[in-house]
């Protein structure tokens, strides 16, 4: 396996501990705003419809950013499947998680198994956006910021399916930043950081 660059920061605690802190009552914050009603404009019978605009192709940089975000979304989908079992088998999580992100997943799966627990439901990842990075490097890398809502993702008893006790005062919707690199043409999540002090 490819070695991680020396600049990679160490993990910040157990993923399960962070989930236990975050999987609680829904915080009062919300980023959703009501959509503005679309003004109705009567069509003029003498005005022809405008010609359709052909979208210009993405630049290589924009295409790379879209690929990174797509891989990031897939990482979360595979992580959700793995924690629901809990096991790596039957998922592609190891294709998208490496380094600290993979170690965190392994630790959480082991803890869930040891405690006869699983994760039910799913997190909601909103507006993942590339906020930095260098795509021209030998190993391209990007940072992705998103809003993570774990209010619908619960730790449950594996046998009964009943919710397991969790903290009652933890924020469940907050900013998460992640670091991805492209290895052999595929984007991988190396690490992430939850910002419980930054509700979204």
XYZ file of C-alpha atoms in Angstrom:
200
model
C 0.000 0.000 0.000
C 1.170 3.506 -0.711
C 2.685 5.325 2.257
C 1.008 8.466 3.520
C 2.873 11.707 3.175
C 4.703 12.845 6.288
C 2.522 15.936 6.551
C -0.592 13.941 7.460
C -1.857 14.893 10.923
C -2.531 12.230 13.563
C -6.034 10.987 14.281
C -8.112 13.004 16.703
C -9.639 10.323 18.890
C -11.888 7.371 18.278
C -14.523 7.587 15.607
C -16.914 5.719 17.890
C -16.332 8.249 20.651
C -17.126 11.046 18.216
C -20.264 9.226 17.089
C -21.332 8.700 20.685
C -20.874 12.406 21.259
C -22.655 13.374 18.075
C -25.509 10.873 17.808
C -27.958 12.522 20.149
C -30.847 14.964 20.089
C -31.115 17.127 17.003
C -29.520 20.503 17.540
C -31.618 23.595 17.073
C -29.587 24.892 14.160
C -30.758 24.616 10.618
C -29.326 25.780 7.354
C -32.480 25.186 5.374
C -34.244 28.304 4.186
C -37.609 28.407 2.461
C -37.267 28.684 -1.257
C -38.378 31.957 -2.725
C -41.474 31.572 -4.862
C -40.707 31.834 -8.539
C -42.319 34.950 -9.990
C -44.868 34.159 -12.635
C -44.132 35.865 -15.913
C -46.843 35.694 -18.549
C -45.501 34.424 -21.853
C -45.688 36.837 -24.735
C -47.211 35.299 -27.854
C -44.914 37.385 -30.036
C -41.682 36.325 -28.279
C -40.026 33.103 -29.383
C -38.403 30.826 -26.806
C -34.669 31.408 -26.341
C -32.325 28.929 -27.942
C -31.010 26.318 -25.493
C -27.595 27.151 -24.091
C -24.988 24.444 -24.528
C -23.018 24.159 -21.292
C -19.307 24.590 -21.722
C -17.226 21.556 -20.770
C -15.572 21.600 -17.360
C -11.941 22.567 -17.128
C -9.617 19.749 -15.998
C -9.490 21.371 -12.556
C -13.274 21.552 -12.198
C -13.624 17.978 -13.454
C -11.103 16.800 -10.841
C -12.998 18.618 -8.092
C -16.260 16.978 -9.153
C -14.596 13.565 -9.149
C -13.239 14.187 -5.637
C -16.662 15.191 -4.326
C -18.283 12.173 -6.000
C -15.723 9.857 -4.370
C -16.334 11.583 -1.039
C -20.080 10.964 -1.274
C -19.421 7.321 -2.146
C -17.093 7.026 0.853
C -19.927 8.106 3.150
C -22.378 5.722 1.491
C -19.956 2.799 1.943
C -19.154 3.846 5.532
C -22.870 3.807 6.339
C -23.236 0.297 4.882
C -20.197 -0.974 6.804
C -21.419 0.391 10.157
C -24.881 -1.109 9.612
C -23.483 -4.668 9.552
C -20.908 -3.872 11.145
C -18.217 -5.236 8.796
C -16.191 -4.331 5.730
C -17.524 -7.344 3.856
C -20.103 -6.436 1.240
C -18.868 -2.851 0.931
C -16.288 -0.956 -1.119
C -15.174 1.136 1.842
C -11.525 0.073 1.540
C -11.467 1.516 -1.990
C -12.297 4.982 -0.673
C -10.846 5.091 2.861
C -7.117 4.908 3.599
C -4.715 6.006 6.331
C -6.489 7.594 9.322
C -9.948 7.343 7.750
C -9.542 3.587 7.289
C -8.052 3.120 10.763
C -10.987 5.016 12.291
C -13.449 2.816 10.404
C -11.654 -0.361 11.526
C -11.683 0.831 15.147
C -15.366 1.732 15.054
C -16.395 -1.547 13.420
C -14.413 -3.469 16.053
C -16.023 -1.487 18.895
C -19.513 -1.942 17.469
C -18.934 -5.704 17.161
C -17.481 -5.982 20.674
C -20.499 -4.201 22.149
C -23.022 -6.055 19.942
C -24.067 -2.779 18.372
C -24.705 -1.503 14.846
C -25.605 1.802 13.206
C -29.157 2.224 11.937
C -30.360 4.934 9.594
C -27.937 7.159 7.724
C -26.115 10.462 8.055
C -26.991 13.350 5.761
C -24.073 15.058 4.050
C -25.005 18.484 2.679
C -23.159 20.715 0.246
C -19.739 19.015 0.089
C -17.441 21.624 -1.425
C -13.769 21.642 -2.347
C -12.300 24.434 -0.242
C -8.616 24.045 -1.044
C -5.927 21.811 -2.425
C -3.323 21.429 -5.134
C -4.353 19.542 -8.240
C -1.107 20.073 -10.145
C 1.033 18.108 -7.705
C 2.420 14.629 -8.393
C -0.112 13.443 -5.821
C -3.114 15.772 -6.208
C -4.969 16.564 -3.003
C -8.026 18.556 -1.939
C -9.836 19.584 1.207
C -13.602 19.135 1.275
C -15.957 20.900 3.671
C -19.545 19.797 4.255
C -22.399 19.898 6.741
C -22.899 16.542 8.461
C -26.226 15.720 10.105
C -26.106 12.531 12.191
C -29.481 12.993 13.895
C -30.938 10.130 11.840
C -27.967 7.809 12.374
C -28.397 5.842 15.589
C -26.385 3.288 17.527
C -28.685 0.326 18.132
C -28.569 -3.040 19.835
C -27.577 -5.537 17.132
C -30.031 -8.193 18.341
C -33.094 -6.133 19.217
C -32.638 -3.093 16.984
C -33.474 -0.835 19.918
C -31.517 2.434 20.297
C -28.493 2.234 22.580
C -27.992 4.877 25.291
C -26.120 7.922 24.007
C -25.272 11.408 25.178
C -28.255 13.720 25.356
C -26.547 17.092 25.027
C -24.361 16.587 21.977
C -24.630 18.566 18.762
C -25.763 16.370 15.889
C -25.342 18.700 12.913
C -21.988 20.325 12.328
C -19.228 21.105 9.862
C -16.835 18.357 8.818
C -13.640 18.915 6.856
C -11.863 16.069 5.077
C -8.593 15.587 3.239
C -8.463 13.528 0.030
C -5.641 12.478 -2.279
C -5.736 10.941 -5.737
C -3.838 7.680 -5.941
C -3.526 6.011 -9.343
C -6.458 7.999 -10.672
C -8.796 7.324 -7.726
C -9.684 9.741 -4.941
C -9.213 8.444 -1.389
C -10.273 9.928 1.966
C -7.227 10.080 4.243
C -8.574 11.873 7.291
C -11.356 14.097 8.530
C -12.082 16.464 11.375
C -15.465 17.044 13.001
C -16.207 20.565 14.191
C -18.877 20.129 16.866
C -18.403 23.809 17.732
C -19.493 24.819 14.223
C -23.203 23.955 13.818
C -24.583 24.229 10.295
